[in-house]
């Protein structure tokens, strides 16, 4: 059993704490949060102790730390935990500032560092199955890729203002999926984006709707479609056009119940919330963290975080300049 | 080109006349109907002549006759046309009275007779594809069969009263489908039926809802589900459970358009009317009649009509006696 | 927290023990099994103690007992645990012998007894959603019901021989679903059954394929389709034909991945194993057992077990006598 | 009845001739083709006369002309027929040369001219239903649009060489669909294209795979996906993302038959050939031509042809220059 600590007792921290509690290889020893009541609540519901970050990092019985605190602390806490010899499971994004994130290369990109960056969609069993089948070659070489990623409804405008913008906050997942499925890094991006969902988002200088084209060195083309609001639930679909046919992963419905009436047939609603849609993915992430604590190499690491962020910055540059932009990793 | 006549200028007669007009091997020469205005309308819209049955049967240029008149005349007109040496395309059912229908065996069941009985579903390309794949053996031997056949809404009660009852009027199609797909005759029937759609149907001594079990000599079991009213369109589905898996044919939708909203996703409506659902089947029937006029053997004949009727009578006996009944062909 | 014991460390006992361990309101205190190695294994993986039944029933700290032992002990252990004042979560069927099960009415059917019979399908979220929507009346009154329940592949013949026959072993689930969804007890059954999956099953006096018709007092009709082998995974579908339309629950697929090729489009495989298909249902059962330990009334109890068994016996009588049989509760 | 002539007895000319023959308002009087055997064959199978273009245009009984000859003659024959006072049903594209097509504005764009340009997809009942529902506003304002249009397999390289390039030959349909569904003209295009299907296509200076972004004045964004080869049939899908949800039109399958096996469930193949997929659309086009001959205004005309061609030229410029290009209509 590996003792771990969860830093951050907010929504995503509570998910990781709960998964840590039920993972057979992990014991949740500490919970850290500057808001005492949040830390206390999570500690009491999980049987963990409340502690400060210093205490956690100094405890030789703690072998891993989950960084689920606010985005602006991801980098700092990951560096500190790595320096203390802990394996780190850090939520995405690694940071909102690419140059700052690059500056941590020595600390986090070294061979000794064990940083696992939580791009949760790689751990969804549907997308994993899709990737396995793309890579099996059963349908021939992958040629083009469509990623549809539309949220049910936009976040509060206060969140939007500190989010770093849609590309770094939301599309970052899709940039990572693109890299993971394409099997190579995009070299150029063209982004057409707008704000039609909520005028306040546009006034805040952000976009809420985008279609993004990525091109790789070998000539593969990827389309990403984003919207902050779908009107029909959490739309998470991927289509991989291969030389011999199409592989695709579809949405997850709330149940298999259908109703047939005069209108036709109607399915149940799409799962509407990312914590439901990716509940299994979050459990699998924790299981992978247990693998890392057992000695495995992180499946997603520092360089993946840098690469996704680099694409996001280039996409913003493309959007602002209305031109294709070469991506600098 | 083969000259034919259509007897009966009602709904189904007009369909056959229209298909005759566009079939490249057939010329529609005559239309026959005791209601002069109906005959005139159909003749003028198709370029055919109005005539009496005697004139038609006496015309040596007429090689085929379509009997689309009222059910009580099917047998008489088919016998007369056969006696005149014409090929006959007769609408189902062959008659409502099994013993009367049996009595025509010499006239209609002989080697010389060319009677094609219009069980239209055999000519639907979906069911034909289903049958071909069952018979190909790709999924192993057929073991059990489910036929779902629910009408959008019940016929007028005046029609119900002269229909011969649901089993002979509606289920007769399903009995024929069962024989065609099972590849052997059922030997026993058990029918559970009721009237829940319209009290007037029950008061008229008929049923509007039924689940029917058929068993064949070799042990295959078939379930037929019938309702005079679905609430969601014309439900025409078949599932064939085979040793290695399932083959099924589904419903036909009005279009491929879907809408996704908060409720989930919704297809367009099921095709709601048998003349739409089986438009292609009716054209294929006319093409098969052209084959017969060219010398082919009818794919569905007198004995098929007798067999379906015999099952219908046994089903009624089962329903009335609440017991399984052996079918006497 | 409620202390419970699990009796039986076989496949289903291990599921319940695992769910007890992760349920936030339950502590698994004891594991009981006559095979010491099985008991030891389960105890060590769950942190429970191995004990004998007497010790468990004598322990005042134990408030509930899960009976997951072999079928012939269900009744005896449930009676003993009830007598000791424990709440009981007993696996289906309650017994293979209806008269023996009836004889336990005083012990298990009393107001004091808290017997929860584990008809797991009632706890599947898809079927629960289906039932809620049937009962909401949104599509009008339920008229007829189709339950398709086909296993992926037949059990070992040694199991078949002691199973009590397909109706009591497998269809018992569907009889319970029928009662639950119809909202009333069937009064008559007609069963058409055969053995085509495995000759050894027929030689053992059992059937492996059946179509069963149930009728209720108010005139609702239910069709149950059973096969011990589907060839395509675990087929668990229900269609509820209502006055205004159809409500249905479909199968669960292994993933949302599809492949499109020359053949058409292909989904991923159906979930193939009941422990996968009903993993969530088993967790919900344990949660409901916690509700009972908190004071709730069992959602499925002794009389439900008797009723399902009574239908199964009548179905067998119908099959053997080839006639409809009135069900005696 | 309106007498018409079909110019061109190739594949598409034969379709239009066949539809003219069965349309109740149209008589096919003449067939024109420089290859005598082709003209003779089509004339004999349709009962039309073979004639030269001059004879056809001079015949006052001819009220309409279908121009289904080779692309380089579309403009010339349309102008000549218009000058002769005939209504014209011209196949797409109007020409491969935008400036040449623009030069015909006086002749073809005048109020007197009755030019119907055959963008067949507008007449597909699925896409028409999609458009009606977008325009009904039931799902709120259209925001973004995805058009997927992949051919089953690439044309012969000899055809590719004279096709005018994929954008003018194939994407032209999608540009027209985009305009029709968006309800406004795109103002900017960015095209990412490549040749991966067949090296010979790339060597011929053409592309076979493209993802194209269009933006309208009001800010709507449209993605078009093209491939000359799908591996899975004729992929013709459209998704319209609206403020309240999604409207989409899917592919058409060869039948409703499905097979379920160990792999999962499998549909029948997608319709594989555009003449099958759009058979109904071609019939509807001919019916619309009859409307025009009865006095209606063409639903698609000269300016639509110019606009689609202008987008195609801008897309090519974008592809060659790797930059977004403003569209000049």
PDB file of C-alpha atoms in Angstrom, chain D residues 178-324:
ATOM      1  CA  UNK D 178     -23.085  25.256 -47.129  1.00  0.00           C
ATOM      2  CA  UNK D 179     -24.636  28.319 -48.784  1.00  0.00           C
ATOM      3  CA  UNK D 180     -28.071  26.705 -48.798  1.00  0.00           C
ATOM      4  CA  UNK D 181     -28.001  25.647 -45.159  1.00  0.00           C
ATOM      5  CA  UNK D 182     -26.148  28.632 -43.712  1.00  0.00           C
ATOM      6  CA  UNK D 183     -28.591  30.982 -45.387  1.00  0.00           C
ATOM      7  CA  UNK D 184     -25.806  33.401 -46.228  1.00  0.00           C
ATOM      8  CA  UNK D 185     -22.631  33.491 -48.294  1.00  0.00           C
ATOM      9  CA  UNK D 186     -19.284  32.583 -46.770  1.00  0.00           C
ATOM     10  CA  UNK D 187     -16.856  35.490 -46.918  1.00  0.00           C
ATOM     11  CA  UNK D 188     -13.614  33.696 -46.153  1.00  0.00           C
ATOM     12  CA  UNK D 189     -12.201  30.232 -46.740  1.00  0.00           C
ATOM     13  CA  UNK D 190      -9.260  28.304 -45.335  1.00  0.00           C
ATOM     14  CA  UNK D 191      -8.493  24.963 -46.939  1.00  0.00           C
ATOM     15  CA  UNK D 192      -6.126  22.276 -45.659  1.00  0.00           C
ATOM     16  CA  UNK D 193      -5.746  19.688 -48.377  1.00  0.00           C
ATOM     17  CA  UNK D 194      -3.476  16.834 -49.288  1.00  0.00           C
ATOM     18  CA  UNK D 195      -3.194  13.787 -51.483  1.00  0.00           C
ATOM     19  CA  UNK D 196      -3.039  10.493 -49.624  1.00  0.00           C
ATOM     20  CA  UNK D 197      -5.548   8.352 -51.468  1.00  0.00           C
ATOM     21  CA  UNK D 198      -3.735   7.904 -54.741  1.00  0.00           C
ATOM     22  CA  UNK D 199      -0.236   9.223 -55.540  1.00  0.00           C
ATOM     23  CA  UNK D 200      -1.302   9.727 -59.164  1.00  0.00           C
ATOM     24  CA  UNK D 201      -3.817  12.323 -58.039  1.00  0.00           C
ATOM     25  CA  UNK D 202      -1.093  14.316 -56.331  1.00  0.00           C
ATOM     26  CA  UNK D 203       1.161  13.947 -59.366  1.00  0.00           C
ATOM     27  CA  UNK D 204      -1.676  15.330 -61.495  1.00  0.00           C
ATOM     28  CA  UNK D 205      -1.581  18.459 -59.350  1.00  0.00           C
ATOM     29  CA  UNK D 206      -4.826  17.696 -57.560  1.00  0.00           C
ATOM     30  CA  UNK D 207      -5.767  16.817 -53.990  1.00  0.00           C
ATOM     31  CA  UNK D 208      -7.955  13.970 -52.733  1.00  0.00           C
ATOM     32  CA  UNK D 209      -8.449  14.848 -49.074  1.00  0.00           C
ATOM     33  CA  UNK D 210      -9.426  18.185 -47.576  1.00  0.00           C
ATOM     34  CA  UNK D 211     -10.780  19.937 -44.510  1.00  0.00           C
ATOM     35  CA  UNK D 212     -12.157  23.343 -45.341  1.00  0.00           C
ATOM     36  CA  UNK D 213     -13.267  26.144 -43.019  1.00  0.00           C
ATOM     37  CA  UNK D 214     -15.768  28.760 -44.208  1.00  0.00           C
ATOM     38  CA  UNK D 215     -16.771  31.870 -42.301  1.00  0.00           C
ATOM     39  CA  UNK D 216     -19.781  34.052 -42.986  1.00  0.00           C
ATOM     40  CA  UNK D 217     -20.232  37.765 -42.431  1.00  0.00           C
ATOM     41  CA  UNK D 218     -22.406  37.157 -39.373  1.00  0.00           C
ATOM     42  CA  UNK D 219     -19.814  34.826 -37.827  1.00  0.00           C
ATOM     43  CA  UNK D 220     -21.143  31.359 -38.644  1.00  0.00           C
ATOM     44  CA  UNK D 221     -18.431  28.771 -39.200  1.00  0.00           C
ATOM     45  CA  UNK D 222     -18.678  25.751 -41.493  1.00  0.00           C
ATOM     46  CA  UNK D 223     -16.359  22.749 -41.723  1.00  0.00           C
ATOM     47  CA  UNK D 224     -16.322  20.656 -44.892  1.00  0.00           C
ATOM     48  CA  UNK D 225     -14.583  17.277 -44.872  1.00  0.00           C
ATOM     49  CA  UNK D 226     -13.784  15.675 -48.217  1.00  0.00           C
ATOM     50  CA  UNK D 227     -12.117  12.491 -49.271  1.00  0.00           C
ATOM     51  CA  UNK D 228     -12.069  10.807 -52.628  1.00  0.00           C
ATOM     52  CA  UNK D 229     -12.106   7.406 -50.852  1.00  0.00           C
ATOM     53  CA  UNK D 230     -13.850   6.326 -47.659  1.00  0.00           C
ATOM     54  CA  UNK D 231     -13.458   2.567 -47.608  1.00  0.00           C
ATOM     55  CA  UNK D 232     -16.992   2.259 -46.248  1.00  0.00           C
ATOM     56  CA  UNK D 233     -19.309   3.625 -48.914  1.00  0.00           C
ATOM     57  CA  UNK D 234     -20.752   7.003 -49.726  1.00  0.00           C
ATOM     58  CA  UNK D 235     -20.459   9.133 -46.575  1.00  0.00           C
ATOM     59  CA  UNK D 236     -22.877  12.051 -46.803  1.00  0.00           C
ATOM     60  CA  UNK D 237     -23.563  13.489 -43.367  1.00  0.00           C
ATOM     61  CA  UNK D 238     -24.366  16.965 -42.127  1.00  0.00           C
ATOM     62  CA  UNK D 239     -24.451  18.283 -38.565  1.00  0.00           C
ATOM     63  CA  UNK D 240     -25.981  21.674 -37.803  1.00  0.00           C
ATOM     64  CA  UNK D 241     -25.047  22.958 -34.354  1.00  0.00           C
ATOM     65  CA  UNK D 242     -27.727  25.377 -33.214  1.00  0.00           C
ATOM     66  CA  UNK D 243     -28.183  27.461 -30.088  1.00  0.00           C
ATOM     67  CA  UNK D 244     -30.486  24.901 -28.461  1.00  0.00           C
ATOM     68  CA  UNK D 245     -29.138  21.662 -29.865  1.00  0.00           C
ATOM     69  CA  UNK D 246     -28.035  19.665 -32.857  1.00  0.00           C
ATOM     70  CA  UNK D 247     -29.809  18.768 -36.087  1.00  0.00           C
ATOM     71  CA  UNK D 248     -28.161  16.153 -38.255  1.00  0.00           C
ATOM     72  CA  UNK D 249     -28.759  14.065 -41.358  1.00  0.00           C
ATOM     73  CA  UNK D 250     -27.123  10.675 -41.585  1.00  0.00           C
ATOM     74  CA  UNK D 251     -26.154   8.144 -44.176  1.00  0.00           C
ATOM     75  CA  UNK D 252     -28.505   5.844 -46.023  1.00  0.00           C
ATOM     76  CA  UNK D 253     -28.034   2.109 -45.591  1.00  0.00           C
ATOM     77  CA  UNK D 254     -28.664  -0.597 -48.174  1.00  0.00           C
ATOM     78  CA  UNK D 255     -31.295  -2.191 -45.933  1.00  0.00           C
ATOM     79  CA  UNK D 256     -32.466  -2.230 -42.329  1.00  0.00           C
ATOM     80  CA  UNK D 257     -30.980  -5.676 -41.765  1.00  0.00           C
ATOM     81  CA  UNK D 258     -28.565  -6.073 -38.869  1.00  0.00           C
ATOM     82  CA  UNK D 259     -26.537  -9.007 -37.691  1.00  0.00           C
ATOM     83  CA  UNK D 260     -25.528  -9.480 -34.079  1.00  0.00           C
ATOM     84  CA  UNK D 261     -22.593 -11.750 -33.341  1.00  0.00           C
ATOM     85  CA  UNK D 262     -19.629 -12.066 -31.038  1.00  0.00           C
ATOM     86  CA  UNK D 263     -18.213  -8.854 -32.505  1.00  0.00           C
ATOM     87  CA  UNK D 264     -21.296  -6.801 -31.602  1.00  0.00           C
ATOM     88  CA  UNK D 265     -23.995  -5.667 -34.010  1.00  0.00           C
ATOM     89  CA  UNK D 266     -23.443  -4.819 -37.646  1.00  0.00           C
ATOM     90  CA  UNK D 267     -25.632  -2.830 -40.003  1.00  0.00           C
ATOM     91  CA  UNK D 268     -25.951  -3.455 -43.691  1.00  0.00           C
ATOM     92  CA  UNK D 269     -23.598  -1.523 -45.971  1.00  0.00           C
ATOM     93  CA  UNK D 270     -23.947   2.180 -46.704  1.00  0.00           C
ATOM     94  CA  UNK D 271     -25.333   2.909 -50.119  1.00  0.00           C
ATOM     95  CA  UNK D 272     -22.214   2.917 -52.186  1.00  0.00           C
ATOM     96  CA  UNK D 273     -23.033   4.818 -55.342  1.00  0.00           C
ATOM     97  CA  UNK D 274     -24.249   8.346 -55.818  1.00  0.00           C
ATOM     98  CA  UNK D 275     -26.877   7.303 -58.356  1.00  0.00           C
ATOM     99  CA  UNK D 276     -28.458   5.063 -55.699  1.00  0.00           C
ATOM    100  CA  UNK D 277     -28.039   7.521 -52.841  1.00  0.00           C
ATOM    101  CA  UNK D 278     -29.554  10.365 -54.829  1.00  0.00           C
ATOM    102  CA  UNK D 279     -31.998   8.433 -57.031  1.00  0.00           C
ATOM    103  CA  UNK D 280     -34.917  10.183 -55.357  1.00  0.00           C
ATOM    104  CA  UNK D 281     -33.187  13.538 -55.600  1.00  0.00           C
ATOM    105  CA  UNK D 282     -32.777  13.158 -59.351  1.00  0.00           C
ATOM    106  CA  UNK D 283     -36.472  12.344 -59.677  1.00  0.00           C
ATOM    107  CA  UNK D 284     -37.323  15.422 -57.610  1.00  0.00           C
ATOM    108  CA  UNK D 285     -35.083  17.555 -59.805  1.00  0.00           C
ATOM    109  CA  UNK D 286     -37.051  16.467 -62.881  1.00  0.00           C
ATOM    110  CA  UNK D 287     -40.285  17.210 -61.066  1.00  0.00           C
ATOM    111  CA  UNK D 288     -38.952  20.685 -60.243  1.00  0.00           C
ATOM    112  CA  UNK D 289     -38.054  21.153 -63.909  1.00  0.00           C
ATOM    113  CA  UNK D 290     -41.696  20.379 -64.682  1.00  0.00           C
ATOM    114  CA  UNK D 291     -42.647  23.066 -62.145  1.00  0.00           C
ATOM    115  CA  UNK D 292     -40.393  25.508 -63.996  1.00  0.00           C
ATOM    116  CA  UNK D 293     -41.989  24.555 -67.299  1.00  0.00           C
ATOM    117  CA  UNK D 294     -45.306  25.260 -65.570  1.00  0.00           C
ATOM    118  CA  UNK D 295     -44.025  28.733 -64.666  1.00  0.00           C
ATOM    119  CA  UNK D 296     -42.141  28.400 -61.401  1.00  0.00           C
ATOM    120  CA  UNK D 297     -38.846  30.153 -60.711  1.00  0.00           C
ATOM    121  CA  UNK D 298     -35.808  27.832 -60.611  1.00  0.00           C
ATOM    122  CA  UNK D 299     -34.848  26.983 -57.018  1.00  0.00           C
ATOM    123  CA  UNK D 300     -31.154  26.983 -57.974  1.00  0.00           C
ATOM    124  CA  UNK D 301     -29.921  29.248 -60.693  1.00  0.00           C
ATOM    125  CA  UNK D 302     -27.042  30.925 -62.474  1.00  0.00           C
ATOM    126  CA  UNK D 303     -25.883  32.981 -59.483  1.00  0.00           C
ATOM    127  CA  UNK D 304     -25.750  29.866 -57.315  1.00  0.00           C
ATOM    128  CA  UNK D 305     -23.442  28.307 -59.861  1.00  0.00           C
ATOM    129  CA  UNK D 306     -21.218  31.381 -59.876  1.00  0.00           C
ATOM    130  CA  UNK D 307     -21.110  31.538 -56.078  1.00  0.00           C
ATOM    131  CA  UNK D 308     -20.134  27.899 -55.606  1.00  0.00           C
ATOM    132  CA  UNK D 309     -17.448  28.291 -58.254  1.00  0.00           C
ATOM    133  CA  UNK D 310     -16.127  31.444 -56.592  1.00  0.00           C
ATOM    134  CA  UNK D 311     -15.758  29.603 -53.294  1.00  0.00           C
ATOM    135  CA  UNK D 312     -13.989  26.737 -55.069  1.00  0.00           C
ATOM    136  CA  UNK D 313     -11.477  29.117 -56.643  1.00  0.00           C
ATOM    137  CA  UNK D 314     -10.830  30.818 -53.313  1.00  0.00           C
ATOM    138  CA  UNK D 315     -10.392  27.427 -51.638  1.00  0.00           C
ATOM    139  CA  UNK D 316      -7.767  26.490 -54.216  1.00  0.00           C
ATOM    140  CA  UNK D 317      -5.990  29.792 -53.627  1.00  0.00           C
ATOM    141  CA  UNK D 318      -6.079  29.127 -49.889  1.00  0.00           C
ATOM    142  CA  UNK D 319      -4.673  25.647 -50.330  1.00  0.00           C
ATOM    143  CA  UNK D 320      -1.864  26.809 -52.593  1.00  0.00           C
ATOM    144  CA  UNK D 321      -1.005  29.773 -50.388  1.00  0.00           C
ATOM    145  CA  UNK D 322      -1.607  28.130 -47.009  1.00  0.00           C
ATOM    146  CA  UNK D 323      -3.605  31.104 -45.856  1.00  0.00           C
ATOM    147  CA  UNK D 324      -7.171  32.245 -45.384  1.00  0.00           C
TER     148      UNK D 324
END
